[in-house]
CSV table of C-alpha atoms in Angstrom, one decimal:
chain,number,residue,atom,x,y,z
A,18,MET,CA,92.6,71.2,95.6
A,19,ALA,CA,90.0,74.4,95.5
A,20,THR,CA,90.2,76.8,97.8
A,21,PRO,CA,88.4,79.4,99.3
A,22,GLY,CA,87.0,81.7,96.5
A,23,GLY,CA,87.2,78.5,93.8
A,24,ALA,CA,90.7,79.6,93.2
A,25,SER,CA,92.6,76.7,92.0
A,26,ARG,CA,95.9,77.4,93.0
A,27,THR,CA,97.8,79.9,93.7
A,28,MET,CA,98.6,83.1,92.3
A,29,VAL,CA,100.5,86.4,92.3
A,30,ILE,CA,98.7,89.1,90.3
A,31,ALA,CA,100.6,92.6,89.9
A,32,VAL,CA,98.4,95.4,89.4
A,33,LEU,CA,99.6,98.8,88.3
A,34,SER,CA,97.7,102.5,87.6
A,35,ASP,CA,98.2,105.6,86.2
A,36,ALA,CA,101.5,105.5,84.8
A,37,HIS,CA,102.0,108.5,83.1
A,38,ASP,CA,105.0,107.5,81.1
A,39,ASN,CA,107.2,107.6,84.8
A,40,ILE,CA,109.6,104.8,82.5
A,41,TRP,CA,112.0,104.9,86.0
A,42,ASN,CA,109.7,104.2,88.3
A,43,LEU,CA,107.4,101.6,85.6
A,44,ALA,CA,111.4,99.8,85.8
A,45,ASP,CA,111.8,100.0,89.4
A,46,ALA,CA,107.8,98.2,89.6
A,47,LEU,CA,108.5,95.5,86.9
A,48,ARG,CA,111.6,94.5,88.8
A,49,GLN,CA,109.9,94.6,92.3
A,50,VAL,CA,106.7,92.7,90.7
A,51,ARG,CA,109.3,90.1,89.0
A,52,ALA,CA,110.8,89.3,92.3
A,53,ALA,CA,107.4,88.7,94.2
A,54,GLY,CA,106.7,85.9,91.8
A,55,ALA,CA,103.4,87.3,89.4
A,56,GLU,CA,102.7,85.7,86.4
A,57,VAL,CA,100.5,88.1,85.6
A,58,LEU,CA,99.3,91.9,85.6
A,59,ILE,CA,96.7,94.2,86.0
A,60,PHE,CA,96.7,97.4,84.6
A,61,CYS,CA,93.9,99.9,85.1
A,62,GLY,CA,94.6,102.5,82.7
A,63,ASP,CA,96.8,105.8,82.0
A,64,PHE,CA,100.2,104.5,79.9
A,65,CYS,CA,99.9,108.1,78.5
A,66,ALA,CA,102.6,107.4,75.4
A,67,PRO,CA,102.1,104.0,73.5
A,68,PHE,CA,106.1,103.3,74.5
A,69,THR,CA,105.3,102.8,78.2
A,70,LEU,CA,102.7,100.0,77.2
A,71,THR,CA,106.0,98.1,74.8
A,72,GLN,CA,108.0,99.0,78.4
A,73,ILE,CA,105.4,96.3,80.1
A,74,GLY,CA,105.5,94.2,77.8
A,75,GLU,CA,108.7,94.0,77.8
A,76,GLY,CA,109.5,94.2,81.6
A,77,PHE,CA,106.7,91.0,82.7
A,78,VAL,CA,107.0,87.8,81.0
A,79,GLY,CA,103.2,86.8,81.4
A,80,PRO,CA,100.8,87.5,80.7
A,81,VAL,CA,99.4,91.8,80.8
A,82,HIS,CA,95.8,92.9,80.8
A,83,SER,CA,95.0,96.3,80.2
A,84,VAL,CA,92.3,98.8,79.5
A,85,LEU,CA,92.5,102.3,78.6
A,86,GLY,CA,92.4,105.5,80.9
A,87,ASN,CA,91.3,109.3,80.0
A,88,ASN,CA,95.0,110.1,78.9
A,89,ASP,CA,96.3,107.8,77.2
A,90,GLY,CA,96.9,108.7,73.7
A,91,ASP,CA,97.1,107.2,70.4
A,92,PRO,CA,94.5,104.2,71.4
A,93,ARG,CA,95.9,102.8,67.4
A,94,LEU,CA,99.1,102.7,68.1
A,95,LEU,CA,99.0,101.2,71.6
A,96,LEU,CA,96.9,98.6,70.0
A,97,LEU,CA,99.6,98.0,67.7
A,98,ASN,CA,102.2,97.5,69.9
A,99,ALA,CA,100.1,95.5,72.5
A,100,GLN,CA,99.5,92.5,69.4
A,101,ALA,CA,103.6,93.5,69.0
A,102,ALA,CA,104.4,92.7,72.2
A,103,GLY,CA,102.9,89.4,72.1
A,104,ASN,CA,101.8,89.4,76.2
A,105,VAL,CA,99.2,91.9,76.4
A,106,THR,CA,95.9,91.9,75.8
A,107,LEU,CA,94.0,95.5,75.7
A,108,HIS,CA,90.8,95.5,77.0
A,109,GLY,CA,89.4,98.8,75.8
A,110,GLN,CA,87.7,100.7,78.6
A,111,TYR,CA,86.3,98.0,80.7
A,112,ALA,CA,87.5,93.9,81.2
A,113,GLU,CA,86.4,90.6,82.6
A,114,LEU,CA,88.5,87.9,83.5
A,115,THR,CA,89.3,84.4,85.5
A,116,LEU,CA,92.4,84.1,86.5
A,117,ALA,CA,93.6,80.7,89.4
A,118,GLY,CA,90.1,80.3,89.7
A,119,ARG,CA,89.3,84.6,90.6
A,120,ARG,CA,87.0,86.3,89.1
A,121,VAL,CA,88.2,89.9,88.6
A,122,ALA,CA,87.2,92.9,86.7
A,123,VAL,CA,89.1,96.0,85.6
A,124,ASN,CA,88.6,99.4,84.4
A,125,HIS,CA,89.5,102.8,85.7
A,126,TYR,CA,86.8,104.3,86.9
A,127,PRO,CA,86.6,105.1,91.0
A,128,GLU,CA,82.7,105.5,90.3
A,129,ILE,CA,82.5,102.7,87.9
A,130,ALA,CA,84.7,100.0,89.4
A,131,ARG,CA,82.4,101.1,93.3
A,132,ARG,CA,79.1,99.6,91.2
A,133,VAL,CA,80.7,97.1,89.7
A,134,ALA,CA,82.4,95.5,92.8
A,135,GLU,CA,78.5,95.8,94.7
A,136,SER,CA,77.0,93.4,91.7
A,137,GLY,CA,78.3,91.0,93.9
A,138,GLN,CA,79.6,89.3,91.1
A,139,PHE,CA,83.4,89.6,91.0
A,140,ASP,CA,86.2,88.0,94.1
A,141,LEU,CA,88.8,91.5,92.9
A,142,VAL,CA,87.3,94.4,91.1
A,143,CYS,CA,90.8,96.8,89.9
A,144,TYR,CA,90.9,100.4,88.6
A,145,GLY,CA,92.8,103.5,89.0
A,146,HIS,CA,92.1,107.6,88.0
A,147,ASN,CA,92.4,109.1,90.9
A,148,HIS,CA,95.8,108.6,92.4
A,149,LEU,CA,95.3,106.9,95.7
A,150,ALA,CA,95.7,103.9,96.5
A,151,LYS,CA,92.9,102.4,98.6
A,152,VAL,CA,91.9,98.7,99.3
A,153,GLU,CA,88.8,97.8,100.4
A,154,GLN,CA,85.9,94.8,101.0
A,155,ILE,CA,82.5,95.3,100.0
A,156,GLY,CA,81.7,91.9,100.5
A,157,ALA,CA,82.6,89.4,99.7
A,158,THR,CA,84.3,91.7,97.2
A,159,VAL,CA,88.1,93.3,97.3
A,160,LEU,CA,87.7,96.7,95.5
A,161,ALA,CA,91.3,97.8,95.2
A,162,ASN,CA,92.8,100.9,93.8
A,163,PRO,CA,97.3,99.8,93.6
A,164,GLY,CA,97.7,104.2,93.8
A,165,GLU,CA,99.6,105.4,91.3
A,166,ILE,CA,103.6,104.8,88.9
A,167,MET,CA,103.8,108.4,87.8
A,168,GLY,CA,104.9,109.0,91.5
A,169,ARG,CA,103.1,112.8,91.4
A,170,PHE,CA,100.4,113.2,94.0
A,171,GLY,CA,101.5,111.0,96.6
A,172,ALA,CA,104.5,108.0,96.7
A,173,PRO,CA,104.7,105.8,93.8
A,174,SER,CA,102.6,101.8,94.4
A,175,PHE,CA,101.4,98.9,93.0
A,176,GLY,CA,99.5,95.9,94.4
A,177,LEU,CA,99.7,92.1,94.4
A,178,TYR,CA,97.0,89.6,94.3
A,179,ASP,CA,97.0,86.3,96.2
A,180,THR,CA,94.7,84.2,94.5
A,181,ALA,CA,94.7,81.4,97.5
A,182,THR,CA,94.6,83.8,100.1
A,183,GLY,CA,92.0,86.8,98.1
A,184,GLN,CA,94.7,89.2,100.2
A,185,PHE,CA,95.7,92.5,98.0
A,186,ASP,CA,98.2,94.4,99.7
A,187,LEU,CA,99.5,97.4,98.3
A,188,ARG,CA,103.4,97.9,98.0
A,189,PRO,CA,106.0,100.9,97.6
A,190,VAL,CA,107.8,101.7,94.3
A,191,ALA,CA,111.2,101.1,95.9
């Protein structure tokens, strides 16, 4: 049975950003997203070191879709680690996805994300970069920054998006 927005079934999507190699907060966040039943993970950039991408691939069972941020060093090794993980797709600077009938766009930068959300072509647009957790409704589009995993500029956080309801919830990393 189809749900509003064309979603064909319920799926929980975890959205993380700006890990900046904080492997301890990342481990806690990955435990929480698994416990929440997330089936897909989106990462909005700034792994920093390639080992952080590997940790995400190993720590999350389902598909991982990621984009590059401005602090991602060694893009070649990031790509090789994504390929080795088997469940991680490194999309480059921008990704467009369809997940459980929802149209999703992902990039690292807020100003790009806002313009993409204003286009009205997506149900969800995710970004990071400024480390500020924020969820806005722009027409029929949810524009969301899950905050930072790093925990330098504020409490570490991530987001969960429910494809059936279109709700994006911010969660603290515990």
